[in-house]
Short mmCIF file of C-alpha atoms in Angstrom, two decimals:
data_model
loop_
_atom_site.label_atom_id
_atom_site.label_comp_id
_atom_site.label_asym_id
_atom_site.label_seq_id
_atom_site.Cartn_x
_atom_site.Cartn_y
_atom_site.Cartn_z
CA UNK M 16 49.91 -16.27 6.14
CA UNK M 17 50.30 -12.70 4.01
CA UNK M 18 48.94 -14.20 1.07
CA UNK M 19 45.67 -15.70 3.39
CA UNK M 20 45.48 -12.15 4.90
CA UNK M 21 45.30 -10.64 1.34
CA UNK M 22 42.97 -12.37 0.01
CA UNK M 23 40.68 -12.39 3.25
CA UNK M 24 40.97 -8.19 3.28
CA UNK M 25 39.97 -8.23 -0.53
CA UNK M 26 37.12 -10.71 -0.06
CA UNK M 27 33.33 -10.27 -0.48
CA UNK M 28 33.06 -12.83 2.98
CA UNK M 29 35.98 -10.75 4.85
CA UNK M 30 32.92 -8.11 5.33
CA UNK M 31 31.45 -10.64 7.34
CA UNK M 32 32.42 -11.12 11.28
CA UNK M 33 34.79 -13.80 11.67
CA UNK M 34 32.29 -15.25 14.28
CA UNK M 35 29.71 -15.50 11.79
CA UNK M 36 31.86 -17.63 9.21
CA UNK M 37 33.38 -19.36 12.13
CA UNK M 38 29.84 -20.81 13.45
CA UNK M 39 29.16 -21.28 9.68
CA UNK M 40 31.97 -23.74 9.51
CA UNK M 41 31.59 -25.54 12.44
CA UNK M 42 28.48 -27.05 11.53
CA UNK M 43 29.56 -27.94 8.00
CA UNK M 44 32.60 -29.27 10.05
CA UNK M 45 30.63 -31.54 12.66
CA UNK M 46 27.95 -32.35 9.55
CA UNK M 47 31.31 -33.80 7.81
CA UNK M 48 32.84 -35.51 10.67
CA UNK M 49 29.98 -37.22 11.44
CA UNK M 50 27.95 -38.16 8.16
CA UNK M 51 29.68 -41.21 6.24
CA UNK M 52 27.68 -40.54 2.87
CA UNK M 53 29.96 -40.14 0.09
CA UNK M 54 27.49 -38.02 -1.77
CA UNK M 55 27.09 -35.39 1.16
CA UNK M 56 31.01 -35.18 0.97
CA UNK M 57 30.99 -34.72 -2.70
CA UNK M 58 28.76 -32.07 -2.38
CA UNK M 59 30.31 -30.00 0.50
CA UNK M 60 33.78 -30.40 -1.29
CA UNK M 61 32.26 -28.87 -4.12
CA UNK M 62 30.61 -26.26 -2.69
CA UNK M 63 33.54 -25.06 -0.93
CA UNK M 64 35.74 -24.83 -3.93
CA UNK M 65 32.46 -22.74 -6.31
CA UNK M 66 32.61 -20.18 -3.57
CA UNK M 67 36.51 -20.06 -3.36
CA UNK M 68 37.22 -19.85 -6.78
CA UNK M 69 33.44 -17.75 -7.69
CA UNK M 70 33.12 -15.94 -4.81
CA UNK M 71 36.72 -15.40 -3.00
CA UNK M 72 38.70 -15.43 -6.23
CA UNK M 73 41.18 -17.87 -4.90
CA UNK M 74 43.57 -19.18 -7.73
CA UNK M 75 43.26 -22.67 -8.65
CA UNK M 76 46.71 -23.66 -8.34
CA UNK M 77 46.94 -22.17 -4.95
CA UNK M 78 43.57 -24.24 -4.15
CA UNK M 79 45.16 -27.43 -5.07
CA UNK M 80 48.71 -26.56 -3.62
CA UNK M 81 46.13 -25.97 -0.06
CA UNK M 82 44.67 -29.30 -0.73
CA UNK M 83 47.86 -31.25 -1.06
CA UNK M 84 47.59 -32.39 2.26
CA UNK M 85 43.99 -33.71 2.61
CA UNK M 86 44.72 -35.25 -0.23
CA UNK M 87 47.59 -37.81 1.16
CA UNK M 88 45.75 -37.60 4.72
CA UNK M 89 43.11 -39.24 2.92
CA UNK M 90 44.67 -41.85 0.60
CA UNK M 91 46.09 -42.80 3.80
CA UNK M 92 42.60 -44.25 4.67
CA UNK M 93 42.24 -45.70 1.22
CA UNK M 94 45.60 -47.73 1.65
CA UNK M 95 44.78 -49.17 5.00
CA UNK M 96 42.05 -50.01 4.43
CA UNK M 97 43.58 -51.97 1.28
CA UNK M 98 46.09 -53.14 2.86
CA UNK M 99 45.24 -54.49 5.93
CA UNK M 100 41.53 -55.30 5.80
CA UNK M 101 40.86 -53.31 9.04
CA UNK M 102 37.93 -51.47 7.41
CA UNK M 103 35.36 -50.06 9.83
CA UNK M 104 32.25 -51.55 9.83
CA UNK M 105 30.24 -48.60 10.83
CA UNK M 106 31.54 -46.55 8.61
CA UNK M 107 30.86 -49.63 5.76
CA UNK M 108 27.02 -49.42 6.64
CA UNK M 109 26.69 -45.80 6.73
CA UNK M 110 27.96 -45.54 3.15
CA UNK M 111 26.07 -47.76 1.96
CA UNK M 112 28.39 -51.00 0.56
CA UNK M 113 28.35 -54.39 1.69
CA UNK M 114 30.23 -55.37 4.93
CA UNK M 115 33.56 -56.20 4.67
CA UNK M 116 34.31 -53.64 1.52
CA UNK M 117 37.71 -52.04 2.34
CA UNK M 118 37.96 -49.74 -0.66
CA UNK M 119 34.64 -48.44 -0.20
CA UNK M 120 35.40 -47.63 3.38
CA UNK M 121 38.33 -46.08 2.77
CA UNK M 122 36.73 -43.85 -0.03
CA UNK M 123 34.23 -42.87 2.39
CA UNK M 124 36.71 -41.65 4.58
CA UNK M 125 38.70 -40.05 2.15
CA UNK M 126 36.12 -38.22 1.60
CA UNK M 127 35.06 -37.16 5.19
CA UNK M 128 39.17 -35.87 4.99
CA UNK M 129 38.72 -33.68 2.03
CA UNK M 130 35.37 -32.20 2.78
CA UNK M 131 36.92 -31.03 6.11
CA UNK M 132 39.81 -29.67 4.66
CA UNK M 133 38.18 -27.54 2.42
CA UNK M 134 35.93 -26.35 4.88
CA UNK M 135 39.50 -25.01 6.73
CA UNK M 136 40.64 -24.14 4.11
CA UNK M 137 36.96 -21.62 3.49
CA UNK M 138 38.29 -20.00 6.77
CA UNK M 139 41.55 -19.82 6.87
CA UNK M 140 41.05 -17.66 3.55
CA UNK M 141 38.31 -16.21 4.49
CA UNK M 142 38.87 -14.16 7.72
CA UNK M 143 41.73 -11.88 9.34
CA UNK M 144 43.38 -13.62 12.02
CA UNK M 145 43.59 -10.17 13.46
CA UNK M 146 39.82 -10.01 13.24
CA UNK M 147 38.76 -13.32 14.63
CA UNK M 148 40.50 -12.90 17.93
CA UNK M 149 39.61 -9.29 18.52
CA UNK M 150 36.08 -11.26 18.11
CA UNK M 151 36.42 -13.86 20.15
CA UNK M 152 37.77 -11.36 23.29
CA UNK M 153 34.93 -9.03 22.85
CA UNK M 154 31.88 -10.89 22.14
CA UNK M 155 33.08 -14.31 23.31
CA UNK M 156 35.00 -13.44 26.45
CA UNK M 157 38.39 -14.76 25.02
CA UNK M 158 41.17 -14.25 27.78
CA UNK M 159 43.17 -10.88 26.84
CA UNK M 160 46.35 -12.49 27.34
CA UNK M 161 46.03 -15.76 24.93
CA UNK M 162 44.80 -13.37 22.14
CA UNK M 163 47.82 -11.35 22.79
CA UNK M 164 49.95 -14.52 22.59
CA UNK M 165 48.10 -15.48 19.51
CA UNK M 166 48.69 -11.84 18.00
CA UNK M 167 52.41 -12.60 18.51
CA UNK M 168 51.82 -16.31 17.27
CA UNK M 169 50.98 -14.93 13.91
CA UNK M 170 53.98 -12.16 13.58
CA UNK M 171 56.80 -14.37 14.94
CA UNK M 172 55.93 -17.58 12.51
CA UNK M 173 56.73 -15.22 8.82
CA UNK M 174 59.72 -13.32 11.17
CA UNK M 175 61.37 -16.79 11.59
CA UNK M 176 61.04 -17.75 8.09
CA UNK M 177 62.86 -13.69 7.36
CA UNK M 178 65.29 -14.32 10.18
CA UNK M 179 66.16 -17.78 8.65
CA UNK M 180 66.49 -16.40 5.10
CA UNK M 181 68.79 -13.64 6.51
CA UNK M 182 70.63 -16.64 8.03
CA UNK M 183 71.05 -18.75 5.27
CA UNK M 184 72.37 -15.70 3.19
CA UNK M 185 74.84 -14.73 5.21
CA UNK M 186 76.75 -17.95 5.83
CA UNK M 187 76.23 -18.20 1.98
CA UNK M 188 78.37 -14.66 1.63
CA UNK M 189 80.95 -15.81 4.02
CA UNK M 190 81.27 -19.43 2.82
CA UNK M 191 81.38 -18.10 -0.81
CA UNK M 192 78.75 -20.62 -1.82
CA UNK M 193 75.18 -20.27 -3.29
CA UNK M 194 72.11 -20.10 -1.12
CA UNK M 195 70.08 -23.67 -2.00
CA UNK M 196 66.64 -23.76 -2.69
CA UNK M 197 66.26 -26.09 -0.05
CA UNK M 198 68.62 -26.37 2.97
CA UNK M 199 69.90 -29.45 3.82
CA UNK M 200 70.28 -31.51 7.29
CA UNK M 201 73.48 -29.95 8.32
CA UNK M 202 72.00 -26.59 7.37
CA UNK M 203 68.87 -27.06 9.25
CA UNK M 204 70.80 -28.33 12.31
CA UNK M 205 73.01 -25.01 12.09
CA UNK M 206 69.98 -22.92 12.04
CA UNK M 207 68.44 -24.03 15.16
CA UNK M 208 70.58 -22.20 17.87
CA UNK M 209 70.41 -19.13 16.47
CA UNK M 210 66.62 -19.13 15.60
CA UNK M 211 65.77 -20.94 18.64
CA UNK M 212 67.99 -17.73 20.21
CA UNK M 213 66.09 -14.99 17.86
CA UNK M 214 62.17 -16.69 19.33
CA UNK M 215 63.77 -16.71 22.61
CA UNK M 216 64.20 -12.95 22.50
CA UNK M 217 60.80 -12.26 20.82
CA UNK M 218 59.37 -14.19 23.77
CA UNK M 219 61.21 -11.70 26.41
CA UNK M 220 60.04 -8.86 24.34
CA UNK M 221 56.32 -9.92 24.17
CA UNK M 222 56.54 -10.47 27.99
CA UNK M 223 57.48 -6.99 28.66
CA UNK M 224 54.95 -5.84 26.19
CA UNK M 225 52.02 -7.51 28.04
CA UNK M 226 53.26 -6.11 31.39
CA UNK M 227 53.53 -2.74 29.83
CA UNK M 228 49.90 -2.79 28.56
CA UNK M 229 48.57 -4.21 32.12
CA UNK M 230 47.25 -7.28 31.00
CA UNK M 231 45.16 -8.70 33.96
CA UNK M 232 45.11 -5.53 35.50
CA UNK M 233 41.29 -4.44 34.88
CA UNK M 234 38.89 -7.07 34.51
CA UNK M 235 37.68 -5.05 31.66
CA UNK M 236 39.88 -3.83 28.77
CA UNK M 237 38.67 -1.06 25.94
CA UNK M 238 39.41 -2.71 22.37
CA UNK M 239 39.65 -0.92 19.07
CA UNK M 240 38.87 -2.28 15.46
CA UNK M 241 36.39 -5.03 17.37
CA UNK M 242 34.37 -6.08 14.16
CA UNK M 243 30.44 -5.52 14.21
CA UNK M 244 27.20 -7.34 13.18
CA UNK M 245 25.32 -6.28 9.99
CA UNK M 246 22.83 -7.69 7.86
CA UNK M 247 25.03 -9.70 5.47
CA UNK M 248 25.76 -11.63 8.88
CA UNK M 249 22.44 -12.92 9.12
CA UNK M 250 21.67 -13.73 5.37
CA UNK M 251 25.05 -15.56 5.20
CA UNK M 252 24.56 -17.37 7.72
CA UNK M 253 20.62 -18.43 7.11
CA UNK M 254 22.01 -19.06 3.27
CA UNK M 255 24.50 -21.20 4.74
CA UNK M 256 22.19 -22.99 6.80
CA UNK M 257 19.38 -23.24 4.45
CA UNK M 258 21.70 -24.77 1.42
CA UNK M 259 23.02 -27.46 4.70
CA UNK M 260 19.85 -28.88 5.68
CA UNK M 261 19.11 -30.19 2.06
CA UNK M 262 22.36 -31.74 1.57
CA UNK M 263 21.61 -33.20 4.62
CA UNK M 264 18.38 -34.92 4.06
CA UNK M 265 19.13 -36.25 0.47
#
């Protein structure tokens, strides 16, 4: 989540309101999710990784690391498809094969998998989570309260992952042993109580946090750091739209 929030900050498209890339998205989202041609895939898949690596500056390896598991989610529809002949018909005469092809069904779908997951991927490294839900409570009407729960969301996951590192490394000073790289089942089932115990806490604390600020108080609240509208809103999002309709049509 730090390294997203880096690379977001440092970003020629974290200028942009997170509203703007977020509408952006959705509709390369529900083009993906509902075309079936494997060229339109191809082409959205590679357009998302030119403007992470061009435009963003992702690194490649972290790219690939991100598209690990698009990668297996789609085999998955590749294997089924192989192995038990329960290929979709639909799906078959959208891409274009003959009825009754299972790998080219699962391809196709494979496909549809990875073009969506790179479009995530876009905004996940693309916009401040801090940001995006300031956004959506100003412009959008977002409840107060869930963005403050999703403001605490976002700190406690990376302060579990500390508090279970600080865990791990001090049974591993009082047991005289050295910390794994990886803990192991009875390790994981010792860390459970105590971490279950530390969010448990955090909860109580974020409670009397909200109370303290008077959430639901006022039906209207006064927000700082609410991101604005600018120009490079509107050509991003024509651009976006513009290079989407061709891919569309052929």
């Amino acid at each position: 989540m730090t390294v997203a929030q880096d690379i977001s900050k440092a970003s020629p498209l974290g200028r942009l309101n997170p509203l703007t890339l977020f509408a952006v998205c959705l509709a390369y989202l529900a083009a993906a999710a509902t075309s079936f041609d494997a060229g339109f895939q191809i082409s959205v898949v590679v357009l998302v990784a030119a403007v992470l690596l061009a435009v963003q500056r992702v690194p490649p390896l972290l790219l690939l690391v991100l598209m690990v598991p698009f990668v297996l989610f789609g085999m998955g529809f590749i294997t089924t498809n192989l192995l038990f002949r329960r290929d979709s018909d639909f799906a078959v005469h959208l891409a274009g094969s003959e009825s009754g092809a299972a790998l080219s069904a699962g391809l196709t779908l494979s496909l549809r998998a990875l073009a969506c997951g790179a479009v995530s991927i876009l905004f996940a490294l693309s916009v401040d989570p801090g940001a995006f839900v300031r956004a959506l409570i100003a412009y959008l009407r977002f409840p107060a309260r869930l963005g403050y729960a999703l403001f605490v969301a976002m700190q406690l996951v990376p302060d579990l992952l500390a508090e279970a590192a600080h865990l791990r490394m001090a049974r591993a000073m009082r047991t005289g042993r050295p910390v794994g790289r990886v803990p192991g089942p009875s390790e994981m089932a010792g860390l459970m109580v105590p971490l279950l115990a530390f969010a448990v806490r955090r909860a109580g604390r974020s409670a009397v946090a909200m109370e303290a600020r008077g959430f639901g108080a006022l039906p209207a609240r006064a927000m700082v750091g609410v991101p604005g509208f600018s120009w490079r809103d509107a050509a991003f999002g024509l651009t976006s739209l513009a290079v989407l309709a061709p891919l569309l049509v052929f």
